[in-house]
């Protein structure tokens, strides 16, 4: 069956450390992958997009990798801050007639001062 | 720009009642998505419109759900009759050209059916 797996347990880290979140998928062939941030009571906010032919993408303190062989994306936040505390969602972009976005359930990140 | 605007933000209704959720797209966007979010199932795509035309409604749970886009900037999602299992957060999102581009979400409509 098709699955997108993100760690359902919250990730607790200390301020200044690097946070690494994982997105694994099964039986999908995404053309691209996106990461979103969602704060409590708010809608998801787009952060980064990486295409299937790209290995790595960076934006300020954010870095995303995409390994289509392992069927995995890693999302890194360097020099993490308490303001980075949120739920982070990965989404697979599927080219199925039209481009469809399928979301994982998200991982909650807590950054302690 | 004001972003994607959804109303109501919160709705509590009794089982069997009709619920209408509303969405105003970002000006200039031509793609509209309705998503539903629950703890168990996460974010699920219900329906996708492009240039006012429904492209994929395979995520619509059943005939009780219907969505319309009467013009390029506005959409409604209707549930009739509502059931307790419909309780969720319903998000509207828009983009220019489609899902391959950045999707902008509204703040959601929190629906509770009792």
mmCIF file with all atom_site columns, C-alpha atoms in Angstrom:
data_model
loop_
_atom_site.group_PDB
_atom_site.id
_atom_site.type_symbol
_atom_site.label_atom_id
_atom_site.label_alt_id
_atom_site.label_comp_id
_atom_site.label_asym_id
_atom_site.label_entity_id
_atom_site.label_seq_id
_atom_site.pdbx_PDB_ins_code
_atom_site.Cartn_x
_atom_site.Cartn_y
_atom_site.Cartn_z
_atom_site.occupancy
_atom_site.B_iso_or_equiv
_atom_site.pdbx_formal_charge
_atom_site.auth_seq_id
_atom_site.auth_comp_id
_atom_site.auth_asym_id
_atom_site.auth_atom_id
_atom_site.pdbx_PDB_model_num
ATOM 1   C CA . UNK A 1 1   ? 0.000   0.000  0.000   1.00 0.00 ? 1   UNK A CA 1
ATOM 2   C CA . UNK A 1 2   ? 1.020   3.620  -0.429  1.00 0.00 ? 2   UNK A CA 1
ATOM 3   C CA . UNK A 1 3   ? 2.368   5.333  2.669   1.00 0.00 ? 3   UNK A CA 1
ATOM 4   C CA . UNK A 1 4   ? 4.077   8.547  3.695   1.00 0.00 ? 4   UNK A CA 1
ATOM 5   C CA . UNK A 1 5   ? 5.708   8.211  7.083   1.00 0.00 ? 5   UNK A CA 1
ATOM 6   C CA . UNK A 1 6   ? 6.837   10.992 9.343   1.00 0.00 ? 6   UNK A CA 1
ATOM 7   C CA . UNK A 1 7   ? 7.771   10.422 12.955  1.00 0.00 ? 7   UNK A CA 1
ATOM 8   C CA . UNK A 1 8   ? 4.583   10.848 14.947  1.00 0.00 ? 8   UNK A CA 1
ATOM 9   C CA . UNK A 1 9   ? 6.524   11.449 18.145  1.00 0.00 ? 9   UNK A CA 1
ATOM 10  C CA . UNK A 1 10  ? 7.613   14.999 18.857  1.00 0.00 ? 10  UNK A CA 1
ATOM 11  C CA . UNK A 1 11  ? 11.267  15.837 18.354  1.00 0.00 ? 11  UNK A CA 1
ATOM 12  C CA . UNK A 1 12  ? 12.733  17.740 21.301  1.00 0.00 ? 12  UNK A CA 1
ATOM 13  C CA . UNK A 1 13  ? 16.036  19.532 20.808  1.00 0.00 ? 13  UNK A CA 1
ATOM 14  C CA . UNK A 1 14  ? 18.002  22.303 22.453  1.00 0.00 ? 14  UNK A CA 1
ATOM 15  C CA . UNK A 1 15  ? 18.349  25.769 20.963  1.00 0.00 ? 15  UNK A CA 1
ATOM 16  C CA . UNK A 1 16  ? 21.356  26.059 18.683  1.00 0.00 ? 16  UNK A CA 1
ATOM 17  C CA . UNK A 1 17  ? 21.392  22.394 17.681  1.00 0.00 ? 17  UNK A CA 1
ATOM 18  C CA . UNK A 1 18  ? 20.455  21.049 14.257  1.00 0.00 ? 18  UNK A CA 1
ATOM 19  C CA . UNK A 1 19  ? 17.002  19.502 13.953  1.00 0.00 ? 19  UNK A CA 1
ATOM 20  C CA . UNK A 1 20  ? 16.609  16.683 11.438  1.00 0.00 ? 20  UNK A CA 1
ATOM 21  C CA . UNK A 1 21  ? 13.173  15.499 10.396  1.00 0.00 ? 21  UNK A CA 1
ATOM 22  C CA . UNK A 1 22  ? 12.533  12.452 8.230   1.00 0.00 ? 22  UNK A CA 1
ATOM 23  C CA . UNK A 1 23  ? 9.967   11.719 5.541   1.00 0.00 ? 23  UNK A CA 1
ATOM 24  C CA . UNK A 1 24  ? 9.844   8.177  4.144   1.00 0.00 ? 24  UNK A CA 1
ATOM 25  C CA . UNK A 1 25  ? 7.471   7.013  1.459   1.00 0.00 ? 25  UNK A CA 1
ATOM 26  C CA . UNK A 1 26  ? 6.398   3.689  -0.010  1.00 0.00 ? 26  UNK A CA 1
ATOM 27  C CA . UNK A 1 27  ? 4.904   2.870  -3.419  1.00 0.00 ? 27  UNK A CA 1
ATOM 28  C CA . UNK A 1 28  ? 4.965   6.461  -4.659  1.00 0.00 ? 28  UNK A CA 1
ATOM 29  C CA . UNK A 1 29  ? 7.061   7.953  -7.456  1.00 0.00 ? 29  UNK A CA 1
ATOM 30  C CA . UNK A 1 30  ? 6.989   11.663 -6.704  1.00 0.00 ? 30  UNK A CA 1
ATOM 31  C CA . UNK A 1 31  ? 8.122   14.193 -9.265  1.00 0.00 ? 31  UNK A CA 1
ATOM 32  C CA . UNK A 1 32  ? 8.927   16.606 -6.437  1.00 0.00 ? 32  UNK A CA 1
ATOM 33  C CA . UNK A 1 33  ? 8.616   16.964 -2.700  1.00 0.00 ? 33  UNK A CA 1
ATOM 34  C CA . UNK A 1 34  ? 7.639   19.956 -0.580  1.00 0.00 ? 34  UNK A CA 1
ATOM 35  C CA . UNK A 1 35  ? 8.021   20.796 3.094   1.00 0.00 ? 35  UNK A CA 1
ATOM 36  C CA . UNK A 1 36  ? 5.508   22.916 5.002   1.00 0.00 ? 36  UNK A CA 1
ATOM 37  C CA . UNK A 1 37  ? 5.400   24.409 8.478   1.00 0.00 ? 37  UNK A CA 1
ATOM 38  C CA . UNK A 1 38  ? 2.162   24.429 10.473  1.00 0.00 ? 38  UNK A CA 1
ATOM 39  C CA . UNK A 1 39  ? 1.626   26.332 13.705  1.00 0.00 ? 39  UNK A CA 1
ATOM 40  C CA . UNK A 1 40  ? -1.251  25.432 16.078  1.00 0.00 ? 40  UNK A CA 1
ATOM 41  C CA . UNK A 1 41  ? -4.558  26.751 14.790  1.00 0.00 ? 41  UNK A CA 1
ATOM 42  C CA . UNK A 1 42  ? -3.039  27.950 11.508  1.00 0.00 ? 42  UNK A CA 1
ATOM 43  C CA . UNK A 1 43  ? -2.820  26.700 7.959   1.00 0.00 ? 43  UNK A CA 1
ATOM 44  C CA . UNK A 1 44  ? 0.360   25.096 6.569   1.00 0.00 ? 44  UNK A CA 1
ATOM 45  C CA . UNK A 1 45  ? 2.965   27.462 5.153   1.00 0.00 ? 45  UNK A CA 1
ATOM 46  C CA . UNK A 1 46  ? 5.215   26.444 2.255   1.00 0.00 ? 46  UNK A CA 1
ATOM 47  C CA . UNK A 1 47  ? 8.941   26.279 3.019   1.00 0.00 ? 47  UNK A CA 1
ATOM 48  C CA . UNK A 1 48  ? 10.864  24.438 0.295   1.00 0.00 ? 48  UNK A CA 1
ATOM 49  C CA . UNK A 1 49  ? 10.411  22.414 -2.872  1.00 0.00 ? 49  UNK A CA 1
ATOM 50  C CA . UNK A 1 50  ? 12.918  19.864 -4.188  1.00 0.00 ? 50  UNK A CA 1
ATOM 51  C CA . UNK A 1 51  ? 12.544  18.035 -7.507  1.00 0.00 ? 51  UNK A CA 1
ATOM 52  C CA . UNK A 1 52  ? 13.329  14.377 -8.189  1.00 0.00 ? 52  UNK A CA 1
ATOM 53  C CA . UNK A 1 53  ? 16.498  15.262 -10.091 1.00 0.00 ? 53  UNK A CA 1
ATOM 54  C CA . UNK A 1 54  ? 17.833  17.401 -7.233  1.00 0.00 ? 54  UNK A CA 1
ATOM 55  C CA . UNK A 1 55  ? 19.784  15.955 -4.333  1.00 0.00 ? 55  UNK A CA 1
ATOM 56  C CA . UNK A 1 56  ? 19.802  18.939 -2.016  1.00 0.00 ? 56  UNK A CA 1
ATOM 57  C CA . UNK A 1 57  ? 18.175  22.358 -1.615  1.00 0.00 ? 57  UNK A CA 1
ATOM 58  C CA . UNK A 1 58  ? 19.029  25.114 0.839   1.00 0.00 ? 58  UNK A CA 1
ATOM 59  C CA . UNK A 1 59  ? 17.240  28.218 2.028   1.00 0.00 ? 59  UNK A CA 1
ATOM 60  C CA . UNK A 1 60  ? 18.797  30.222 4.846   1.00 0.00 ? 60  UNK A CA 1
ATOM 61  C CA . UNK A 1 61  ? 18.962  27.826 7.861   1.00 0.00 ? 61  UNK A CA 1
ATOM 62  C CA . UNK A 1 62  ? 16.925  25.147 6.079   1.00 0.00 ? 62  UNK A CA 1
ATOM 63  C CA . UNK A 1 63  ? 18.271  22.238 4.073   1.00 0.00 ? 63  UNK A CA 1
ATOM 64  C CA . UNK A 1 64  ? 16.331  19.491 2.334   1.00 0.00 ? 64  UNK A CA 1
ATOM 65  C CA . UNK A 1 65  ? 17.685  16.320 0.766   1.00 0.00 ? 65  UNK A CA 1
ATOM 66  C CA . UNK A 1 66  ? 15.826  13.955 -1.524  1.00 0.00 ? 66  UNK A CA 1
ATOM 67  C CA . UNK A 1 67  ? 16.962  10.381 -2.138  1.00 0.00 ? 67  UNK A CA 1
ATOM 68  C CA . UNK A 1 68  ? 14.688  8.652  -4.651  1.00 0.00 ? 68  UNK A CA 1
ATOM 69  C CA . UNK A 1 69  ? 16.549  5.355  -4.191  1.00 0.00 ? 69  UNK A CA 1
ATOM 70  C CA . UNK A 1 70  ? 15.988  5.289  -0.444  1.00 0.00 ? 70  UNK A CA 1
ATOM 71  C CA . UNK A 1 71  ? 12.582  6.929  -0.945  1.00 0.00 ? 71  UNK A CA 1
ATOM 72  C CA . UNK A 1 72  ? 13.406  9.421  1.732   1.00 0.00 ? 72  UNK A CA 1
ATOM 73  C CA . UNK A 1 73  ? 13.675  13.150 2.333   1.00 0.00 ? 73  UNK A CA 1
ATOM 74  C CA . UNK A 1 74  ? 15.509  14.731 5.228   1.00 0.00 ? 74  UNK A CA 1
ATOM 75  C CA . UNK A 1 75  ? 14.683  18.230 6.461   1.00 0.00 ? 75  UNK A CA 1
ATOM 76  C CA . UNK A 1 76  ? 17.342  20.033 8.501   1.00 0.00 ? 76  UNK A CA 1
ATOM 77  C CA . UNK A 1 77  ? 17.086  23.233 10.519  1.00 0.00 ? 77  UNK A CA 1
ATOM 78  C CA . UNK A 1 78  ? 20.502  24.455 11.609  1.00 0.00 ? 78  UNK A CA 1
ATOM 79  C CA . UNK A 1 79  ? 21.076  26.721 14.613  1.00 0.00 ? 79  UNK A CA 1
ATOM 80  C CA . UNK A 1 80  ? 17.532  25.990 15.736  1.00 0.00 ? 80  UNK A CA 1
ATOM 81  C CA . UNK A 1 81  ? 15.574  28.578 17.715  1.00 0.00 ? 81  UNK A CA 1
ATOM 82  C CA . UNK A 1 82  ? 12.493  28.301 19.961  1.00 0.00 ? 82  UNK A CA 1
ATOM 83  C CA . UNK A 1 83  ? 10.581  30.125 17.194  1.00 0.00 ? 83  UNK A CA 1
ATOM 84  C CA . UNK A 1 84  ? 11.189  27.083 14.970  1.00 0.00 ? 84  UNK A CA 1
ATOM 85  C CA . UNK A 1 85  ? 8.865   25.034 17.205  1.00 0.00 ? 85  UNK A CA 1
ATOM 86  C CA . UNK A 1 86  ? 5.988   23.881 15.001  1.00 0.00 ? 86  UNK A CA 1
ATOM 87  C CA . UNK A 1 87  ? 4.718   20.864 13.100  1.00 0.00 ? 87  UNK A CA 1
ATOM 88  C CA . UNK A 1 88  ? 6.520   20.163 9.832   1.00 0.00 ? 88  UNK A CA 1
ATOM 89  C CA . UNK A 1 89  ? 4.722   18.380 7.004   1.00 0.00 ? 89  UNK A CA 1
ATOM 90  C CA . UNK A 1 90  ? 6.218   16.749 3.965   1.00 0.00 ? 90  UNK A CA 1
ATOM 91  C CA . UNK A 1 91  ? 4.176   16.504 0.787   1.00 0.00 ? 91  UNK A CA 1
ATOM 92  C CA . UNK A 1 92  ? 4.807   14.403 -2.307  1.00 0.00 ? 92  UNK A CA 1
ATOM 93  C CA . UNK A 1 93  ? 4.049   15.887 -5.714  1.00 0.00 ? 93  UNK A CA 1
ATOM 94  C CA . UNK A 1 94  ? 2.630   13.204 -7.980  1.00 0.00 ? 94  UNK A CA 1
ATOM 95  C CA . UNK A 1 95  ? 2.269   13.557 -11.735 1.00 0.00 ? 95  UNK A CA 1
ATOM 96  C CA . UNK A 1 96  ? -0.954  11.643 -12.230 1.00 0.00 ? 96  UNK A CA 1
ATOM 97  C CA . UNK A 1 97  ? -2.694  13.360 -15.101 1.00 0.00 ? 97  UNK A CA 1
ATOM 98  C CA . UNK A 1 98  ? -2.508  16.495 -13.073 1.00 0.00 ? 98  UNK A CA 1
ATOM 99  C CA . UNK A 1 99  ? 0.004   17.205 -10.346 1.00 0.00 ? 99  UNK A CA 1
ATOM 100 C CA . UNK A 1 100 ? -1.406  16.021 -7.034  1.00 0.00 ? 100 UNK A CA 1
ATOM 101 C CA . UNK A 1 101 ? 0.050   16.819 -3.608  1.00 0.00 ? 101 UNK A CA 1
ATOM 102 C CA . UNK A 1 102 ? -0.167  14.093 -0.939  1.00 0.00 ? 102 UNK A CA 1
ATOM 103 C CA . UNK A 1 103 ? 0.755   15.043 2.640   1.00 0.00 ? 103 UNK A CA 1
ATOM 104 C CA . UNK A 1 104 ? 2.351   13.159 5.492   1.00 0.00 ? 104 UNK A CA 1
ATOM 105 C CA . UNK A 1 105 ? 0.859   13.550 8.974   1.00 0.00 ? 105 UNK A CA 1
ATOM 106 C CA . UNK A 1 106 ? 3.722   15.737 10.172  1.00 0.00 ? 106 UNK A CA 1
ATOM 107 C CA . UNK A 1 107 ? 6.306   15.790 12.933  1.00 0.00 ? 107 UNK A CA 1
ATOM 108 C CA . UNK A 1 108 ? 6.122   18.215 15.830  1.00 0.00 ? 108 UNK A CA 1
ATOM 109 C CA . UNK A 1 109 ? 9.398   19.969 16.646  1.00 0.00 ? 109 UNK A CA 1
ATOM 110 C CA . UNK A 1 110 ? 10.006  21.513 20.072  1.00 0.00 ? 110 UNK A CA 1
ATOM 111 C CA . UNK A 1 111 ? 13.095  23.686 20.500  1.00 0.00 ? 111 UNK A CA 1
ATOM 112 C CA . UNK A 1 112 ? 13.963  24.471 24.102  1.00 0.00 ? 112 UNK A CA 1
ATOM 113 C CA . UNK A 1 113 ? 15.858  27.617 25.109  1.00 0.00 ? 113 UNK A CA 1
ATOM 114 C CA . UNK B 2 1   ? -2.403  40.703 -0.539  1.00 0.00 ? 1   UNK B CA 1
ATOM 115 C CA . UNK B 2 2   ? -4.823  39.418 2.108   1.00 0.00 ? 2   UNK B CA 1
ATOM 116 C CA . UNK B 2 3   ? -4.094  35.765 1.435   1.00 0.00 ? 3   UNK B CA 1
ATOM 117 C CA . UNK B 2 4   ? -6.648  32.978 1.180   1.00 0.00 ? 4   UNK B CA 1
ATOM 118 C CA . UNK B 2 5   ? -9.676  33.922 3.252   1.00 0.00 ? 5   UNK B CA 1
ATOM 119 C CA . UNK B 2 6   ? -11.932 31.282 4.753   1.00 0.00 ? 6   UNK B CA 1
ATOM 120 C CA . UNK B 2 7   ? -15.204 31.569 6.638   1.00 0.00 ? 7   UNK B CA 1
ATOM 121 C CA . UNK B 2 8   ? -16.444 30.670 9.122   1.00 0.00 ? 8   UNK B CA 1
ATOM 122 C CA . UNK B 2 9   ? -13.356 30.068 11.255  1.00 0.00 ? 9   UNK B CA 1
ATOM 123 C CA . UNK B 2 10  ? -15.322 27.927 13.685  1.00 0.00 ? 10  UNK B CA 1
ATOM 124 C CA . UNK B 2 11  ? -18.658 26.179 13.302  1.00 0.00 ? 11  UNK B CA 1
ATOM 125 C CA . UNK B 2 12  ? -20.532 23.912 15.663  1.00 0.00 ? 12  UNK B CA 1
ATOM 126 C CA . UNK B 2 13  ? -23.614 22.298 14.203  1.00 0.00 ? 13  UNK B CA 1
ATOM 127 C CA . UNK B 2 14  ? -26.000 19.478 14.920  1.00 0.00 ? 14  UNK B CA 1
ATOM 128 C CA . UNK B 2 15  ? -25.968 16.246 12.997  1.00 0.00 ? 15  UNK B CA 1
ATOM 129 C CA . UNK B 2 16  ? -28.201 16.438 9.948   1.00 0.00 ? 16  UNK B CA 1
ATOM 130 C CA . UNK B 2 17  ? -27.757 20.166 9.399   1.00 0.00 ? 17  UNK B CA 1
ATOM 131 C CA . UNK B 2 18  ? -26.303 21.673 6.242   1.00 0.00 ? 18  UNK B CA 1
ATOM 132 C CA . UNK B 2 19  ? -22.858 23.223 6.514   1.00 0.00 ? 19  UNK B CA 1
ATOM 133 C CA . UNK B 2 20  ? -21.404 25.672 3.983   1.00 0.00 ? 20  UNK B CA 1
ATOM 134 C CA . UNK B 2 21  ? -17.754 26.644 4.091   1.00 0.00 ? 21  UNK B CA 1
ATOM 135 C CA . UNK B 2 22  ? -16.507 29.557 2.017   1.00 0.00 ? 22  UNK B CA 1
ATOM 136 C CA . UNK B 2 23  ? -13.198 30.474 0.461   1.00 0.00 ? 23  UNK B CA 1
ATOM 137 C CA . UNK B 2 24  ? -11.803 33.494 -1.352  1.00 0.00 ? 24  UNK B CA 1
ATOM 138 C CA . UNK B 2 25  ? -8.686  32.848 -3.427  1.00 0.00 ? 25  UNK B CA 1
ATOM 139 C CA . UNK B 2 26  ? -5.636  35.040 -3.655  1.00 0.00 ? 26  UNK B CA 1
ATOM 140 C CA . UNK B 2 27  ? -6.108  37.472 -6.532  1.00 0.00 ? 27  UNK B CA 1
ATOM 141 C CA . UNK B 2 28  ? -4.548  36.132 -9.723  1.00 0.00 ? 28  UNK B CA 1
ATOM 142 C CA . UNK B 2 29  ? -4.466  32.501 -8.618  1.00 0.00 ? 29  UNK B CA 1
ATOM 143 C CA . UNK B 2 30  ? -6.217  30.026 -10.877 1.00 0.00 ? 30  UNK B CA 1
ATOM 144 C CA . UNK B 2 31  ? -6.061  26.794 -8.872  1.00 0.00 ? 31  UNK B CA 1
ATOM 145 C CA . UNK B 2 32  ? -8.170  26.035 -5.822  1.00 0.00 ? 32  UNK B CA 1
ATOM 146 C CA . UNK B 2 33  ? -7.874  23.110 -3.407  1.00 0.00 ? 33  UNK B CA 1
ATOM 147 C CA . UNK B 2 34  ? -10.062 21.942 -0.545  1.00 0.00 ? 34  UNK B CA 1
ATOM 148 C CA . UNK B 2 35  ? -8.287  19.830 2.090   1.00 0.00 ? 35  UNK B CA 1
ATOM 149 C CA . UNK B 2 36  ? -9.538  18.186 5.278   1.00 0.00 ? 36  UNK B CA 1
ATOM 150 C CA . UNK B 2 37  ? -7.245  17.655 8.288   1.00 0.00 ? 37  UNK B CA 1
ATOM 151 C CA . UNK B 2 38  ? -7.793  15.238 11.160  1.00 0.00 ? 38  UNK B CA 1
ATOM 152 C CA . UNK B 2 39  ? -5.406  13.806 13.720  1.00 0.00 ? 39  UNK B CA 1
ATOM 153 C CA . UNK B 2 40  ? -5.847  10.294 12.371  1.00 0.00 ? 40  UNK B CA 1
ATOM 154 C CA . UNK B 2 41  ? -5.616  10.919 8.647   1.00 0.00 ? 41  UNK B CA 1
ATOM 155 C CA . UNK B 2 42  ? -3.657  14.152 8.383   1.00 0.00 ? 42  UNK B CA 1
ATOM 156 C CA . UNK B 2 43  ? -4.268  16.455 5.408   1.00 0.00 ? 43  UNK B CA 1
ATOM 157 C CA . UNK B 2 44  ? -6.410  14.886 2.693   1.00 0.00 ? 44  UNK B CA 1
ATOM 158 C CA . UNK B 2 45  ? -7.166  16.483 -0.664  1.00 0.00 ? 45  UNK B CA 1
ATOM 159 C CA . UNK B 2 46  ? -10.918 16.599 -1.227  1.00 0.00 ? 46  UNK B CA 1
ATOM 160 C CA . UNK B 2 47  ? -11.161 18.402 -4.569  1.00 0.00 ? 47  UNK B CA 1
ATOM 161 C CA . UNK B 2 48  ? -9.019  20.454 -6.939  1.00 0.00 ? 48  UNK B CA 1
ATOM 162 C CA . UNK B 2 49  ? -10.249 23.139 -9.357  1.00 0.00 ? 49  UNK B CA 1
ATOM 163 C CA . UNK B 2 50  ? -8.250  24.698 -12.157 1.00 0.00 ? 50  UNK B CA 1
ATOM 164 C CA . UNK B 2 51  ? -9.653  27.743 -13.932 1.00 0.00 ? 51  UNK B CA 1
ATOM 165 C CA . UNK B 2 52  ? -13.007 27.176 -12.187 1.00 0.00 ? 52  UNK B CA 1
ATOM 166 C CA . UNK B 2 53  ? -13.292 23.602 -13.493 1.00 0.00 ? 53  UNK B CA 1
ATOM 167 C CA . UNK B 2 54  ? -13.180 20.615 -11.101 1.00 0.00 ? 54  UNK B CA 1
ATOM 168 C CA . UNK B 2 55  ? -10.171 18.517 -12.159 1.00 0.00 ? 55  UNK B CA 1
ATOM 169 C CA . UNK B 2 56  ? -10.110 15.837 -9.471  1.00 0.00 ? 56  UNK B CA 1
ATOM 170 C CA . UNK B 2 57  ? -12.858 15.183 -6.933  1.00 0.00 ? 57  UNK B CA 1
ATOM 171 C CA . UNK B 2 58  ? -11.772 11.641 -6.079  1.00 0.00 ? 58  UNK B CA 1
ATOM 172 C CA . UNK B 2 59  ? -11.122 12.704 -2.492  1.00 0.00 ? 59  UNK B CA 1
ATOM 173 C CA . UNK B 2 60  ? -14.681 13.834 -1.840  1.00 0.00 ? 60  UNK B CA 1
ATOM 174 C CA . UNK B 2 61  ? -15.914 11.351 0.767   1.00 0.00 ? 61  UNK B CA 1
ATOM 175 C CA . UNK B 2 62  ? -19.420 10.798 -0.539  1.00 0.00 ? 62  UNK B CA 1
ATOM 176 C CA . UNK B 2 63  ? -22.406 12.464 -2.123  1.00 0.00 ? 63  UNK B CA 1
ATOM 177 C CA . UNK B 2 64  ? -23.057 14.463 1.026   1.00 0.00 ? 64  UNK B CA 1
ATOM 178 C CA . UNK B 2 65  ? -20.102 16.633 0.037   1.00 0.00 ? 65  UNK B CA 1
ATOM 179 C CA . UNK B 2 66  ? -20.234 19.073 -2.859  1.00 0.00 ? 66  UNK B CA 1
ATOM 180 C CA . UNK B 2 67  ? -17.992 21.922 -3.963  1.00 0.00 ? 67  UNK B CA 1
ATOM 181 C CA . UNK B 2 68  ? -18.557 24.757 -6.375  1.00 0.00 ? 68  UNK B CA 1
ATOM 182 C CA . UNK B 2 69  ? -16.556 27.559 -7.872  1.00 0.00 ? 69  UNK B CA 1
ATOM 183 C CA . UNK B 2 70  ? -19.083 30.065 -9.209  1.00 0.00 ? 70  UNK B CA 1
ATOM 184 C CA . UNK B 2 71  ? -16.375 32.526 -10.245 1.00 0.00 ? 71  UNK B CA 1
ATOM 185 C CA . UNK B 2 72  ? -12.605 32.798 -10.448 1.00 0.00 ? 72  UNK B CA 1
ATOM 186 C CA . UNK B 2 73  ? -12.141 34.063 -6.919  1.00 0.00 ? 73  UNK B CA 1
ATOM 187 C CA . UNK B 2 74  ? -14.668 32.228 -4.752  1.00 0.00 ? 74  UNK B CA 1
ATOM 188 C CA . UNK B 2 75  ? -15.539 28.669 -3.774  1.00 0.00 ? 75  UNK B CA 1
ATOM 189 C CA . UNK B 2 76  ? -17.891 26.865 -1.417  1.00 0.00 ? 76  UNK B CA 1
ATOM 190 C CA . UNK B 2 77  ? -17.762 23.423 0.160   1.00 0.00 ? 77  UNK B CA 1
ATOM 191 C CA . UNK B 2 78  ? -21.118 22.122 1.300   1.00 0.00 ? 78  UNK B CA 1
ATOM 192 C CA . UNK B 2 79  ? -21.918 19.156 3.528   1.00 0.00 ? 79  UNK B CA 1
ATOM 193 C CA . UNK B 2 80  ? -25.534 18.058 3.570   1.00 0.00 ? 80  UNK B CA 1
ATOM 194 C CA . UNK B 2 81  ? -26.509 16.350 5.802   1.00 0.00 ? 81  UNK B CA 1
ATOM 195 C CA . UNK B 2 82  ? -23.584 16.671 8.207   1.00 0.00 ? 82  UNK B CA 1
ATOM 196 C CA . UNK B 2 83  ? -22.468 13.797 10.433  1.00 0.00 ? 83  UNK B CA 1
ATOM 197 C CA . UNK B 2 84  ? -20.218 13.695 13.535  1.00 0.00 ? 84  UNK B CA 1
ATOM 198 C CA . UNK B 2 85  ? -17.451 11.977 11.524  1.00 0.00 ? 85  UNK B CA 1
ATOM 199 C CA . UNK B 2 86  ? -17.249 15.110 9.360   1.00 0.00 ? 86  UNK B CA 1
ATOM 200 C CA . UNK B 2 87  ? -15.734 16.990 12.315  1.00 0.00 ? 87  UNK B CA 1
ATOM 201 C CA . UNK B 2 88  ? -12.338 18.235 11.158  1.00 0.00 ? 88  UNK B CA 1
ATOM 202 C CA . UNK B 2 89  ? -10.464 21.312 10.036  1.00 0.00 ? 89  UNK B CA 1
ATOM 203 C CA . UNK B 2 90  ? -11.222 22.173 6.420   1.00 0.00 ? 90  UNK B CA 1
ATOM 204 C CA . UNK B 2 91  ? -8.558  24.119 4.576   1.00 0.00 ? 91  UNK B CA 1
ATOM 205 C CA . UNK B 2 92  ? -8.875  25.983 1.331   1.00 0.00 ? 92  UNK B CA 1
ATOM 206 C CA . UNK B 2 93  ? -5.685  26.668 -0.622  1.00 0.00 ? 93  UNK B CA 1
ATOM 207 C CA . UNK B 2 94  ? -4.836  28.360 -3.872  1.00 0.00 ? 94  UNK B CA 1
ATOM 208 C CA . UNK B 2 95  ? -1.935  28.561 -6.277  1.00 0.00 ? 95  UNK B CA 1
ATOM 209 C CA . UNK B 2 96  ? -1.037  29.934 -9.653  1.00 0.00 ? 96  UNK B CA 1
ATOM 210 C CA . UNK B 2 97  ? -0.926  27.172 -12.295 1.00 0.00 ? 97  UNK B CA 1
ATOM 211 C CA . UNK B 2 98  ? -1.295  24.199 -9.967  1.00 0.00 ? 98  UNK B CA 1
ATOM 212 C CA . UNK B 2 99  ? 0.196   21.977 -7.234  1.00 0.00 ? 99  UNK B CA 1
ATOM 213 C CA . UNK B 2 100 ? 3.717   22.054 -8.674  1.00 0.00 ? 100 UNK B CA 1
ATOM 214 C CA . UNK B 2 101 ? 3.871   25.650 -7.612  1.00 0.00 ? 101 UNK B CA 1
ATOM 215 C CA . UNK B 2 102 ? 3.651   27.079 -4.129  1.00 0.00 ? 102 UNK B CA 1
ATOM 216 C CA . UNK B 2 103 ? 0.274   26.446 -2.526  1.00 0.00 ? 103 UNK B CA 1
ATOM 217 C CA . UNK B 2 104 ? -1.044  29.067 -0.119  1.00 0.00 ? 104 UNK B CA 1
ATOM 218 C CA . UNK B 2 105 ? -3.369  27.828 2.598   1.00 0.00 ? 105 UNK B CA 1
ATOM 219 C CA . UNK B 2 106 ? -6.095  29.694 4.428   1.00 0.00 ? 106 UNK B CA 1
ATOM 220 C CA . UNK B 2 107 ? -6.368  29.542 8.191   1.00 0.00 ? 107 UNK B CA 1
ATOM 221 C CA . UNK B 2 108 ? -8.985  26.799 8.073   1.00 0.00 ? 108 UNK B CA 1
ATOM 222 C CA . UNK B 2 109 ? -12.575 26.294 9.119   1.00 0.00 ? 109 UNK B CA 1
ATOM 223 C CA . UNK B 2 110 ? -12.885 24.247 12.323  1.00 0.00 ? 110 UNK B CA 1
ATOM 224 C CA . UNK B 2 111 ? -16.051 22.167 12.042  1.00 0.00 ? 111 UNK B CA 1
ATOM 225 C CA . UNK B 2 112 ? -17.616 20.269 14.927  1.00 0.00 ? 112 UNK B CA 1
ATOM 226 C CA . UNK B 2 113 ? -20.736 18.202 14.272  1.00 0.00 ? 113 UNK B CA 1
ATOM 227 C CA . UNK B 2 114 ? -22.508 17.069 17.441  1.00 0.00 ? 114 UNK B CA 1
#
